[in-house]
Coordinates of C-alpha atoms and ligand atoms in Angstrom, one line a residue:
Chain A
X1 CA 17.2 -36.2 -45.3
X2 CA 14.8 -37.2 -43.2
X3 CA 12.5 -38.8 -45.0
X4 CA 14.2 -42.5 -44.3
X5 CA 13.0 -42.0 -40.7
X6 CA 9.7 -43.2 -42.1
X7 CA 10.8 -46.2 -43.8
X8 CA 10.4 -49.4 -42.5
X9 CA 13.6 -50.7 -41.1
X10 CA 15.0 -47.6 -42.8
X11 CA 18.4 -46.2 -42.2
X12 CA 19.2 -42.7 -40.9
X13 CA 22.4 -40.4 -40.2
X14 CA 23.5 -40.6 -36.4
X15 CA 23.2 -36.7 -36.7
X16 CA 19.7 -37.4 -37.8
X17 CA 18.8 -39.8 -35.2
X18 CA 20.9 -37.5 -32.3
X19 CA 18.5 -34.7 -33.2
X20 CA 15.3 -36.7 -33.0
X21 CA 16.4 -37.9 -29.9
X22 CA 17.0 -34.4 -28.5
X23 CA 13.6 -33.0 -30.1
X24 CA 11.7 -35.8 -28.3
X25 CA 13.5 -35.2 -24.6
X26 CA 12.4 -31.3 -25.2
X27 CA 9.0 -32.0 -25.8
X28 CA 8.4 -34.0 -22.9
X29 CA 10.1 -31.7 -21.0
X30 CA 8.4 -28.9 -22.2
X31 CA 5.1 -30.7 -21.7
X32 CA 6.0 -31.4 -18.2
X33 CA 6.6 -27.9 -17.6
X34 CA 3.1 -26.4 -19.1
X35 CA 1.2 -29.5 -17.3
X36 CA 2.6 -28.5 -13.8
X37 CA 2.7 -24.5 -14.9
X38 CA -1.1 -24.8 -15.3
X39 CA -1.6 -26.0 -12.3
X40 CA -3.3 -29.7 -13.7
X41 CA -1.4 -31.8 -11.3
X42 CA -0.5 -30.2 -7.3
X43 CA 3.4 -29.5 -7.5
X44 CA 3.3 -32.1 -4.1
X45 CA 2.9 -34.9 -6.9
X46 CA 4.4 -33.2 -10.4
X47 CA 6.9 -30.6 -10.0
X48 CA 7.8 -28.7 -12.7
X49 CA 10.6 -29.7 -14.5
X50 CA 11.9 -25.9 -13.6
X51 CA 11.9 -26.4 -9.7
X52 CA 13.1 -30.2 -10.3
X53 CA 16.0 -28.3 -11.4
X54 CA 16.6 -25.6 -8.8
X55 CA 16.1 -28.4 -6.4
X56 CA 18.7 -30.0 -7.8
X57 CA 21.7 -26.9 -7.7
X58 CA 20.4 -26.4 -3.9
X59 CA 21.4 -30.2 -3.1
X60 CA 25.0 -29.8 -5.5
X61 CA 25.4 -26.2 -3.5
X62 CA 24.2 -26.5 -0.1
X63 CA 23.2 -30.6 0.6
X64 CA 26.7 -32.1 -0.7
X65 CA 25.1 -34.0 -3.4
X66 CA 28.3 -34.8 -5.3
X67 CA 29.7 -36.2 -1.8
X68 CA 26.3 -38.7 -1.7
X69 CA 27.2 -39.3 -5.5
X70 CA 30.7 -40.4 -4.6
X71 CA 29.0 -42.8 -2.0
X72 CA 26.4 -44.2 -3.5
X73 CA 28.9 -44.8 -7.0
X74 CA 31.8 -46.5 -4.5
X75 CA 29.4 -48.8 -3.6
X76 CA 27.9 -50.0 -6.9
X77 CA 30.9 -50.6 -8.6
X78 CA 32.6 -52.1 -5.2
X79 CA 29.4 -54.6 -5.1
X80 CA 29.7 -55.1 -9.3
X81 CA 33.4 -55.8 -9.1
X82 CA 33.4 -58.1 -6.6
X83 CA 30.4 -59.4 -8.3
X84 CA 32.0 -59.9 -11.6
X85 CA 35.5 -61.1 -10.4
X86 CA 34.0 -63.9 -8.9
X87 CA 31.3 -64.3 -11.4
X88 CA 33.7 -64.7 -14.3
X89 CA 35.8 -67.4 -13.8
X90 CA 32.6 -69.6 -12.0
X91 CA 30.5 -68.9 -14.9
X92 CA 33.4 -70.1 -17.2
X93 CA 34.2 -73.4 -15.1
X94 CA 30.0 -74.2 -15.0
X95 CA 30.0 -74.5 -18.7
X96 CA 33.3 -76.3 -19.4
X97 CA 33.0 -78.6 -16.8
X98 CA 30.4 -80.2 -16.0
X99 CA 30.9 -81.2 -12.7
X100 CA 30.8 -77.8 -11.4
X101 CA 27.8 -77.1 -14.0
X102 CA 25.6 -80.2 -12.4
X103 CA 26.7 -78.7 -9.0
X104 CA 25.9 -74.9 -9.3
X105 CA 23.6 -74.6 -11.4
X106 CA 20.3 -75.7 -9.9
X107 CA 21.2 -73.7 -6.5
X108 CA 22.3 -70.7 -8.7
X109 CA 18.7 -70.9 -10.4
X110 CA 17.1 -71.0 -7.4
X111 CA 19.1 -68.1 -5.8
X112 CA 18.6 -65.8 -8.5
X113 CA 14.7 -65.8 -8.2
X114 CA 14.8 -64.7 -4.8
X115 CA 13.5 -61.1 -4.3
X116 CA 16.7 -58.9 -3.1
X117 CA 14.1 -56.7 -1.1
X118 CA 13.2 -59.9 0.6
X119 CA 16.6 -61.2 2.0
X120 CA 16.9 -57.5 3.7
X121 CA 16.3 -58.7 7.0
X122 CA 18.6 -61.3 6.5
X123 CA 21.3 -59.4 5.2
X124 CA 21.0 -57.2 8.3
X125 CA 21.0 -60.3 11.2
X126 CA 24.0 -61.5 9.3
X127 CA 26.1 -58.0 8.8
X128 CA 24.3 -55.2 10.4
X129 CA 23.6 -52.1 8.8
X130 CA 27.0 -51.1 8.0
X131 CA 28.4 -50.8 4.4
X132 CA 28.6 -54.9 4.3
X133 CA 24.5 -55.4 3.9
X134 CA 24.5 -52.4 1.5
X135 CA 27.5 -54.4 -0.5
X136 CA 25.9 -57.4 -0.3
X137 CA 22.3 -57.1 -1.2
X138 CA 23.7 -54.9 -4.6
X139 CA 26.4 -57.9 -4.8
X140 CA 23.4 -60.7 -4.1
X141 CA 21.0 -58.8 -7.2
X142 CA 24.4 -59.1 -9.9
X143 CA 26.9 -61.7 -9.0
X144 CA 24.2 -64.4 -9.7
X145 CA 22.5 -62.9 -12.9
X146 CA 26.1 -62.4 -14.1
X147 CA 27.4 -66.3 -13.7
X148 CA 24.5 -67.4 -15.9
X149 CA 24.8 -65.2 -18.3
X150 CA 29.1 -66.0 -18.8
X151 CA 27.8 -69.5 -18.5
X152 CA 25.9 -69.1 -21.3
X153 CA 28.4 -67.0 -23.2
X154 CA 31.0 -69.7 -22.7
X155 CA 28.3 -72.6 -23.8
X156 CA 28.5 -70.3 -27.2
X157 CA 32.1 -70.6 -28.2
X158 CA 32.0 -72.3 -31.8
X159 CA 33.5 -75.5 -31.2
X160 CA 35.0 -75.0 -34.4
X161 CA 37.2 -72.3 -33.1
X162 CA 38.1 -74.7 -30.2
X163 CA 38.9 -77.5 -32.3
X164 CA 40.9 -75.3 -34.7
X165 CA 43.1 -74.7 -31.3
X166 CA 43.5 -77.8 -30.5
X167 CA 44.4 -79.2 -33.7
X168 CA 47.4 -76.7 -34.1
X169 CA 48.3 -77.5 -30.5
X170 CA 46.6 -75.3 -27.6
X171 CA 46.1 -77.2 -24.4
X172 CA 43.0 -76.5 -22.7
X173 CA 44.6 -73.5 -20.8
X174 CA 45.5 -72.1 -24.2
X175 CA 42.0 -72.9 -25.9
X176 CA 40.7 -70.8 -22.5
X177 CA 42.7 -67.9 -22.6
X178 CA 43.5 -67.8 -26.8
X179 CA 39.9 -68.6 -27.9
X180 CA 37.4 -68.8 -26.0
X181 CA 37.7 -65.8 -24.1
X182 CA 38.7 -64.0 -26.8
X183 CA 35.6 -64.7 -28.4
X184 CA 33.3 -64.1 -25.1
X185 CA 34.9 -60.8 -25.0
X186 CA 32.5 -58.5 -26.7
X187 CA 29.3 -60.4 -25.3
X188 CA 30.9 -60.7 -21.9
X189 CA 31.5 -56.2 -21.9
X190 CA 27.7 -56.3 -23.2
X191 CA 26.8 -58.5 -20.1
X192 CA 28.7 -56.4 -17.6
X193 CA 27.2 -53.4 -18.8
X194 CA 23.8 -54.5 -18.4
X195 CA 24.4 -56.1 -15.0
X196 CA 26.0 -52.7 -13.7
X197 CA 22.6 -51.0 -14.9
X198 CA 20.5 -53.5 -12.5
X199 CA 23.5 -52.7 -9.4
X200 CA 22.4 -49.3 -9.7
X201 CA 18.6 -50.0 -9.4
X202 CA 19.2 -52.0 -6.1
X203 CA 21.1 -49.2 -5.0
X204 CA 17.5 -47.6 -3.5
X205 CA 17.3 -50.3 -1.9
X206 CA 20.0 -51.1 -0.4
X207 CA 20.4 -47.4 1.3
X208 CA 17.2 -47.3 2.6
X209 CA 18.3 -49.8 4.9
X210 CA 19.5 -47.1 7.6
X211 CA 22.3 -45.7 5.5
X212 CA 23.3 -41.7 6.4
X213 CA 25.0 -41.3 2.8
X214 CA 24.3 -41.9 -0.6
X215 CA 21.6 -41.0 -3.1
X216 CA 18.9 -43.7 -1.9
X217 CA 19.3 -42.1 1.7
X218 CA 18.6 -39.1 -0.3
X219 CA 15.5 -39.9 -2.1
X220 CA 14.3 -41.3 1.0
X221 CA 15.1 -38.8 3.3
X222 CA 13.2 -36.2 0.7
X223 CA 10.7 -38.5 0.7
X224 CA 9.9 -37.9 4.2
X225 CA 9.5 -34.8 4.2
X226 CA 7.5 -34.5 0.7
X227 CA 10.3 -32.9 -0.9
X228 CA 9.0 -33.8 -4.3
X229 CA 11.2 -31.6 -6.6
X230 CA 13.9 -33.1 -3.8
X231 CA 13.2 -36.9 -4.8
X232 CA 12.8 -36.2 -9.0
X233 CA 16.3 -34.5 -8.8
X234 CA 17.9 -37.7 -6.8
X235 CA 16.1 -40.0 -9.4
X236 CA 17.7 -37.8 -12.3
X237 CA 21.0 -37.8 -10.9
X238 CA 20.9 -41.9 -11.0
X239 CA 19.6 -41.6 -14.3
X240 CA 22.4 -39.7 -15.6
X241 CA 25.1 -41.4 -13.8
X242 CA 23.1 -44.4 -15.9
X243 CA 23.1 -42.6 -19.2
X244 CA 26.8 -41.6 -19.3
X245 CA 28.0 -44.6 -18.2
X246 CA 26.6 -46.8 -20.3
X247 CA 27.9 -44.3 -23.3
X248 CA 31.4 -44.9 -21.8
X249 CA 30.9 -48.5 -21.6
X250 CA 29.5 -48.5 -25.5
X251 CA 32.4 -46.6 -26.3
X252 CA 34.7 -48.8 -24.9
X253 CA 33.2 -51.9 -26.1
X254 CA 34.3 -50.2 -29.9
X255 CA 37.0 -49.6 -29.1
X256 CA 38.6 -52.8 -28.1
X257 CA 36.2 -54.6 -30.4
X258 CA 37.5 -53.1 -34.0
X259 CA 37.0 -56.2 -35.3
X260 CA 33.5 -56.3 -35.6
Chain B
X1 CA 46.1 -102.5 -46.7
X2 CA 48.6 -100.0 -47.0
X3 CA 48.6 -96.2 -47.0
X4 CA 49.6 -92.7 -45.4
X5 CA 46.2 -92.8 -43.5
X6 CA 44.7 -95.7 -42.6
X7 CA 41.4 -96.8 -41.2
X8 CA 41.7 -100.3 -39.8
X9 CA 38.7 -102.0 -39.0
X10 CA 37.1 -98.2 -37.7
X11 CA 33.2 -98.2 -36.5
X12 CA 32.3 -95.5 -34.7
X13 CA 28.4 -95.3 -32.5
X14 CA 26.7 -92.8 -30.7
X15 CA 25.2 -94.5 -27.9
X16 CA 22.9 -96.8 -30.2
X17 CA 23.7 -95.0 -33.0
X18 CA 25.4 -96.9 -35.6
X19 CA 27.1 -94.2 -37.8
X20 CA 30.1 -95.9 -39.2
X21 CA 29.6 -99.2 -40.2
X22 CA 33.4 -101.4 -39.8
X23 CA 35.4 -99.4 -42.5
X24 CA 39.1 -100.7 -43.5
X25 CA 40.9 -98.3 -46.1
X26 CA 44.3 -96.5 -47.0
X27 CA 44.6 -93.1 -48.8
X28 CA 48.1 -92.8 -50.3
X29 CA 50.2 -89.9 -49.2
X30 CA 50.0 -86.5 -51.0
X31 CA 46.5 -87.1 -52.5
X32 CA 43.4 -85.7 -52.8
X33 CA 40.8 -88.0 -51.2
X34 CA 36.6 -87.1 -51.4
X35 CA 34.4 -88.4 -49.4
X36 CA 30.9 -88.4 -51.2
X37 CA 27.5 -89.4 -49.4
X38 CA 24.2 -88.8 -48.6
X39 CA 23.6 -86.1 -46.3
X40 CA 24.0 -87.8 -42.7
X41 CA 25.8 -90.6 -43.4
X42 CA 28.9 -90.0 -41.4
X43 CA 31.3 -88.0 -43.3
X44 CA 32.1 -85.7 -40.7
X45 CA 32.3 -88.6 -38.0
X46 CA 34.9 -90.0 -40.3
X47 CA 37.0 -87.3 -40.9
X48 CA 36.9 -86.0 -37.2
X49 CA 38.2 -89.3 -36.2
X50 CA 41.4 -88.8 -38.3
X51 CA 41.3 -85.5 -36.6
X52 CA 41.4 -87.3 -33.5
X53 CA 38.6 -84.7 -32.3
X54 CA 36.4 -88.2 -31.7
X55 CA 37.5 -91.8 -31.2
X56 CA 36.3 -94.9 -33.2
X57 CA 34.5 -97.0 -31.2
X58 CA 36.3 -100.0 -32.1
X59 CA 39.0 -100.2 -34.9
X60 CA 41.6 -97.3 -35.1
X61 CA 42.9 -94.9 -37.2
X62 CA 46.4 -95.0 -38.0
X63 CA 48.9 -92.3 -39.7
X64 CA 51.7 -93.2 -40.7
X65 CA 51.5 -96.2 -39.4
X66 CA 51.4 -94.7 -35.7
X67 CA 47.8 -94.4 -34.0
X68 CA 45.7 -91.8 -34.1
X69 CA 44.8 -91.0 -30.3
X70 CA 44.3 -86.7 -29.9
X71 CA 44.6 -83.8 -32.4
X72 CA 48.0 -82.6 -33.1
X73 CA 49.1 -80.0 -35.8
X74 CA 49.9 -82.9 -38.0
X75 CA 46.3 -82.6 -39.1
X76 CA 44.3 -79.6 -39.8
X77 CA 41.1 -79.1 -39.7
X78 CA 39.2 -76.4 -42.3
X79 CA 35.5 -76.0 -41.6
X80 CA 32.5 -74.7 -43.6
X81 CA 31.8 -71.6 -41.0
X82 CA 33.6 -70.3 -38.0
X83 CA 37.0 -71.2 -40.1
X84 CA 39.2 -68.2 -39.0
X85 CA 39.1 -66.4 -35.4
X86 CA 37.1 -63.1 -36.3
X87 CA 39.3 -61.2 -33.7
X88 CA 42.5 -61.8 -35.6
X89 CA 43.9 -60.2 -38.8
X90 CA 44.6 -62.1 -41.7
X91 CA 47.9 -62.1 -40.7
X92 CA 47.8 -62.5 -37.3
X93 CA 44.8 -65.7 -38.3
X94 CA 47.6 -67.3 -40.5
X95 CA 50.3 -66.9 -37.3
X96 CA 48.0 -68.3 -35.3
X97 CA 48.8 -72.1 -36.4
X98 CA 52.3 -71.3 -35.4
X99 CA 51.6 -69.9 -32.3
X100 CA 52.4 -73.2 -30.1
X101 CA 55.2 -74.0 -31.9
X102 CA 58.3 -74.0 -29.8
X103 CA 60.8 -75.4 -33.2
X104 CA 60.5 -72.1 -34.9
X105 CA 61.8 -68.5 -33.7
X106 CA 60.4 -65.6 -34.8
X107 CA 62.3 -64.9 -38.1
X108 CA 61.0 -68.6 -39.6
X109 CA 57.6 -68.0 -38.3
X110 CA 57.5 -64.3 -40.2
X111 CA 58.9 -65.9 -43.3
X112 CA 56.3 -68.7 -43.4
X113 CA 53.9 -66.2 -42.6
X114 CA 55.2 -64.5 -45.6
X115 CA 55.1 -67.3 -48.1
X116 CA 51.6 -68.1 -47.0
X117 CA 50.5 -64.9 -47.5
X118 CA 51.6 -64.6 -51.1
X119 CA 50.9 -68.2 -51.8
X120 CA 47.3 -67.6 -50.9
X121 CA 46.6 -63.9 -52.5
X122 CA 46.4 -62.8 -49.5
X123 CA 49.0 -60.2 -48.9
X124 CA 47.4 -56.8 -49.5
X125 CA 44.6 -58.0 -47.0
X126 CA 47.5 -58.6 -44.1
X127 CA 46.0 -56.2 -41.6
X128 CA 42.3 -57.0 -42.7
X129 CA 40.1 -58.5 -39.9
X130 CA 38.0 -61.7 -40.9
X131 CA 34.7 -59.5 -41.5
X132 CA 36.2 -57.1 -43.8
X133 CA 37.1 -59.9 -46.5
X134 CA 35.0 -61.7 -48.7
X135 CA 34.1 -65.6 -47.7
X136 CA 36.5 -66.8 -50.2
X137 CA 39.1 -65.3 -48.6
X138 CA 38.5 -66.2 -44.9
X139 CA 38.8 -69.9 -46.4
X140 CA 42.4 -69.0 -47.7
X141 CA 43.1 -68.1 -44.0
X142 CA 42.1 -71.3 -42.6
X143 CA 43.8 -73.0 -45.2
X144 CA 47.0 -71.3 -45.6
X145 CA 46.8 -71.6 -41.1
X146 CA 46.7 -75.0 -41.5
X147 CA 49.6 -75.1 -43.8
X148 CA 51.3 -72.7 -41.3
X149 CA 51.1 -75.4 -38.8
X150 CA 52.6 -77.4 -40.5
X151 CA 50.1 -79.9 -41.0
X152 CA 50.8 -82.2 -43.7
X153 CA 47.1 -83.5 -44.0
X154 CA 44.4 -81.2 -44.4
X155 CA 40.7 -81.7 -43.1
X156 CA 38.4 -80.0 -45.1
X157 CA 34.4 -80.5 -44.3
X158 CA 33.2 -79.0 -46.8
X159 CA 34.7 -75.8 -47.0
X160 CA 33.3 -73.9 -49.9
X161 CA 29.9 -74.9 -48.9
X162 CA 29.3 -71.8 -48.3
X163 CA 30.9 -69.5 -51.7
X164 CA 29.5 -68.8 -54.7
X165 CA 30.1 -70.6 -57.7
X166 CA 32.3 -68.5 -59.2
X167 CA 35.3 -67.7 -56.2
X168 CA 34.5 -72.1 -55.5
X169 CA 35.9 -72.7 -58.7
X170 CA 38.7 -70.4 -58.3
X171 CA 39.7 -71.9 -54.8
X172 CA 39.4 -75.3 -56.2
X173 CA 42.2 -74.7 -58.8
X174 CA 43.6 -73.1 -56.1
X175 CA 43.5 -75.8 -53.6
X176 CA 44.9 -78.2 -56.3
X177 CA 47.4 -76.5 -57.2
X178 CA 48.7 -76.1 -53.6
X179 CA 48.0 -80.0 -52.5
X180 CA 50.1 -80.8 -55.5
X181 CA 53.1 -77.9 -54.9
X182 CA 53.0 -77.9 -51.1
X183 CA 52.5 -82.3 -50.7
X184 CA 50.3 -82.6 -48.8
X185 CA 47.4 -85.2 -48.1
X186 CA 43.7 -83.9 -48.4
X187 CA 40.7 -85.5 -47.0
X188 CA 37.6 -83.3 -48.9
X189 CA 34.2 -83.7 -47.9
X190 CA 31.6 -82.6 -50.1
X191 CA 28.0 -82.3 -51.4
X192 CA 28.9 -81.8 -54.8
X193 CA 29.5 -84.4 -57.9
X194 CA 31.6 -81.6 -60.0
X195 CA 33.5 -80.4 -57.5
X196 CA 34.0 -83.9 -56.4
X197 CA 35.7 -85.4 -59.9
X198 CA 37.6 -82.1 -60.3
X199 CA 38.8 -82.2 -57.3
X200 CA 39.9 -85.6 -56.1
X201 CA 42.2 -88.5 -56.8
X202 CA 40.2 -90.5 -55.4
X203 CA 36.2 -90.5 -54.6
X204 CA 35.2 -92.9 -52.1
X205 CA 31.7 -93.0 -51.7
X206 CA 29.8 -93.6 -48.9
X207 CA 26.0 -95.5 -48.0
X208 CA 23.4 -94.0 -45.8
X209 CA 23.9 -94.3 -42.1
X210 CA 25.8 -96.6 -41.2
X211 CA 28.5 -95.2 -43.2
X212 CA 29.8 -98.1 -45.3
X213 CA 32.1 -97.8 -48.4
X214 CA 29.9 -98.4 -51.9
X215 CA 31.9 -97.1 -54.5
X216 CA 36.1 -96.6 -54.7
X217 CA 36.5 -94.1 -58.1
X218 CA 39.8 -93.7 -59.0
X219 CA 39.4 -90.1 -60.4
X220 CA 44.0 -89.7 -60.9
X221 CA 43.9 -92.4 -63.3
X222 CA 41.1 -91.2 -65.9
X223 CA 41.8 -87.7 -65.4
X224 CA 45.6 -87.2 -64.1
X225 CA 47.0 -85.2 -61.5
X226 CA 46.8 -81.6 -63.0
X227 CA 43.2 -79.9 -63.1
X228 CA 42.7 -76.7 -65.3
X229 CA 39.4 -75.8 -65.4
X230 CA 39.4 -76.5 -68.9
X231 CA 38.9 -80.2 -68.0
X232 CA 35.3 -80.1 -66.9
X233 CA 34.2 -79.4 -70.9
X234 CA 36.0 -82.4 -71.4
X235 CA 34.6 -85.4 -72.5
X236 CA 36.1 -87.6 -70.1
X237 CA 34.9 -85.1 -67.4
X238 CA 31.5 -85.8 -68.0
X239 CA 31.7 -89.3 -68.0
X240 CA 32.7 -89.6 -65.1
X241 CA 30.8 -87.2 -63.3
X242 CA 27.3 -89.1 -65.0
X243 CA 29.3 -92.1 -63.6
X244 CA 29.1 -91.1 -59.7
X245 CA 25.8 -89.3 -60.0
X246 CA 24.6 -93.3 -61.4
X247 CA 26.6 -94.5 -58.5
X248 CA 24.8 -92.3 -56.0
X249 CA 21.3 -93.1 -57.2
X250 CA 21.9 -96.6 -57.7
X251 CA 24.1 -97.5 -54.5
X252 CA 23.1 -95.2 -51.8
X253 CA 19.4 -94.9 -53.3
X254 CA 19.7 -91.1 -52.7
X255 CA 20.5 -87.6 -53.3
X256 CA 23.5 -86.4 -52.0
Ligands
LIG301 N1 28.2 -86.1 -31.1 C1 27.2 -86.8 -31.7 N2 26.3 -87.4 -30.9 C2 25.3 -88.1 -31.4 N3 25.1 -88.2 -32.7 C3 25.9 -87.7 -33.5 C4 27.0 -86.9 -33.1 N4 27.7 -86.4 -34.2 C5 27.0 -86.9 -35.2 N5 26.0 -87.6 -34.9 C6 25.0 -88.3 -35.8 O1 25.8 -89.1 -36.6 C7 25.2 -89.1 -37.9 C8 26.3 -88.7 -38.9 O2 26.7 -87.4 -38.7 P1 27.8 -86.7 -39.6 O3 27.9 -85.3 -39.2 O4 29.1 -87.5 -39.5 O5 27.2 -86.8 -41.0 P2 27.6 -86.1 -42.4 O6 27.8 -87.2 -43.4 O7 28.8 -85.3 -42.2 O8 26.4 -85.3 -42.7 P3 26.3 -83.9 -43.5 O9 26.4 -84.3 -45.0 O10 24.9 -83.4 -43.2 O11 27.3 -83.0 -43.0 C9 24.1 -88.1 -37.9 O12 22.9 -88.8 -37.9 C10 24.3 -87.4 -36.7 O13 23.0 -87.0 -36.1
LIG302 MG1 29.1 -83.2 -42.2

């Protein structure tokens, strides 16, 4: 049963694989906890896993964590969405034509290297330090990742497929909409997914830019005050706001995607 | 010059690129035309300018006597790989050629579907998506689409490039048995010699780039329109067949 795991390239059961996965979180954990238990690392540095935990009911009890959740997930998604809506259809127009293409895509390369820490200052001369900059600098780190990477999805569309539209009589709207989009479809959910895991690691960023909510604000704010166990439960909490919904995502993308 | 599709005077560059040299010809109306060549020499060019999916550079292309200018369903295209839309069902693959068609209502589109559907085999694999069926029967799709639409001549590049030798020969018979029932006008691009002489009414083969015509075979007349696969133990099978391969070596100085 579980020999296969040792196989190269071997196969095993997702019950198989579930359980290693499991066994291997509980023995770093549990590591964790006898490395900080006997005292090898101050808890200042390494908390045990135990008072990570603790820390983290106090904060869902007493410090309104689920409020600074609630914050902190409005604005990712706000910042992806916008990101995305607007990433879409620009990414689709800078591969078809190439007008647009010759026109964006040098200043869009260019853009996309630029630190988000660095336009900060920027970002707060231009909008304060209201909810804009914190929308904008998680907005600046997707929306221009995203439009190269639908460019590139749309540069990918078999032009057999296209030409099959064509030659049973799709105009170009059709061969957008019936085809090629269609086909971006499970690359472009892929795409989103991974571009709403980078929003979320801006996030820090963003909020330490004199927010008063939200999980960075509470990292930071922990930080201050060397509430280690404080900080590892705020960094867990993004974690598994990561972890699930990326599953959900996954899950979706099999579910509209049958088909492949 | 006469024909259903005819190429007058057609050349066709790529920037400096010569790839078809000036080509006149006619293929008559419900046949089977191969175009045989080295690898390179243009085939596709050619048969994507009847598609109207690229224009000659100087000549035309005429069908019907009416210039070729942009695709329309009147010809179909049938490709090697990427031939039917993986998101689709069988089914809803085979609908897909009727799908801007504003003649038919719904009733004549399911009944077509229907026909095509049990022409092709392909009825117990309705609600199959593209990945679940073998490769032979993905090219039924885009076959039995392109009939869907309507398309009285069919494009194939190559199609069963990609099967085994054993479901190739069965979609030969297959595809000469529906040219024949069905009428309609094939332009077949292939590799291979066999499949070539069972196949076509014609051969018409082609030099190295430029694309020039060496060779016209008129395949009907030795062999006759119906194909069983009997015929290729036949003597008169084999002749011919030594006949292009000579042809090939000694015209286009290649392999094909
Ligand atoms: N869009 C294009 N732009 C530039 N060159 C092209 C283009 N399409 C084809 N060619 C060139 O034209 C020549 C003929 O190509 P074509 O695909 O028609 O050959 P073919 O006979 O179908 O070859 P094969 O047997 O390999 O399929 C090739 O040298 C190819 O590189
Ligand atoms: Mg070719």
């Amino acid at each position: 049963m579980f020999s296969s795991l040792f196989v190269f390239r071997g196969r095993a059961s997702p019950m198989v694989e579930f359980a290693v996965s499991v066994a291997a979180a509980v023995i770093v954990v549990a590591l964790w906890e006898l490395a900080a238990r006997a005292g090898i690392i101050a808890p200042q540095f390494l908390p045990s896993p135990s008072r990570v935990v603790i820390a983290l009911w106090t904060m869902l009890t007493e410090q309104n964590l689920l409020w600074h959740v609630a914050v902190s997930t409005a604005r990712v998604w706000i910042a992806f969405l916008l990101a995305a809506v607007m990433a879409i259809p620009i990414g689709i127009m800078m591969s078809s034509y190439r007008i647009v293409g010759a026109a964006l895509e040098p200043m869009i390369d260019f853009i996309r290297y630029l630190p988000v820490p660095a336009l900060v200052p920027l970002s707060i001369i231009w909008f304060g330090v209201g909810e804009e900059t914190k929308i904008f600098l998680l907005w600046l780190g997707t929306f221009f990742q995203l439009v190269l990477l639908v460019a590139d999805d749309m540069r990918r569309v078999p032009q057999e497929f296209v030409e099959v539209a064509r030659t049973v009589g799709a105009n170009s709207r059709q061969v957008m909409i019936d085809v090629a989009l269609r086909w971006m479809g499970p690359t472009l959910l892929d795409n989103l997914r991974i571009t709403l895991g980078w929003c979320w690691t801006y996030l820090i960023i963003a909020e330490i830019v004199a927010a008063d909510s939200g999980i960075g604000y509470v990292i930071w704010t922990a930080r201050r005050f060397v509430k280690t166990p404080e900080v590892m439960a705020g960094v867990v909490v993004i974690g598994l706001i990561g972890l699930v919904t990326d599953q959900l995502l996954r899950l979706l993308h099999r579910r509209l995607f049958r088909y492949l | 010059m006469t024909g259903y599709v005819q190429f007058v005077d057609t050349a066709k560059s790529f920037g400096p690129v010569n790839v078809v040299r000036k080509t006149s010809l006619g293929l008559d109306r419900n046949s089977l035309v191969v175009f045989l060549g080295p690898s390179g020499c243009g085939k596709t060019t050619l048969m994507r300018m009847v598609g109207g999916l690229d224009e000659p550079s100087s000549g035309s292309i005429l069908l019907g006597g009416e210039k070729v200018v942009r695709p329309d369903r009147r010809r179909g295209m049938v490709f090697q790989s990427y031939s039917s839309f993986p998101w689709l069902t069988v089914e809803k693959n085979i609908a897909f050629g009727m799908r801007y068609r504003k003649d038919l209502d719904g009733a004549e589109k399911a009944e077509r579907i229907g026909h095509y559907l049990d022409l092709f085999g392909l009825a117990d694999f309705a609600g199959s998506y593209p990945n679940r069926i073998s490769g032979g029967m993905r090219q039924r799709v885009a076959i039995a689409r392109t009939l869907a639409a309507g398309s009285d001549v069919l494009l194939m590049d190559e199609p069963f490039g990609a099967l085994d030798a054993l479901t190739r020969e069965r979609l030969q018979v297959e595809l000469r048995q529906i040219q024949i029932r069905e009428e309609k006008t094939v332009i077949f691009v292939t590799h291979d010699v066999e499949e070539a002489v069972f196949l076509a009414d014609r051969i018409i083969l082609f030099s190295r780039r430029p694309a020039s015509i060496v060779a016209d075979i008129d395949v009907a007349a030795e062999l006759g329109p119906d194909r069983p696969l009997e015929i290729r133990e036949t003597q008169k099978f084999f002749e011919l067949r030594n006949k292009v391969l000579h042809l090939i070596r000694n015209e286009t100085g290649a392999v094909v």
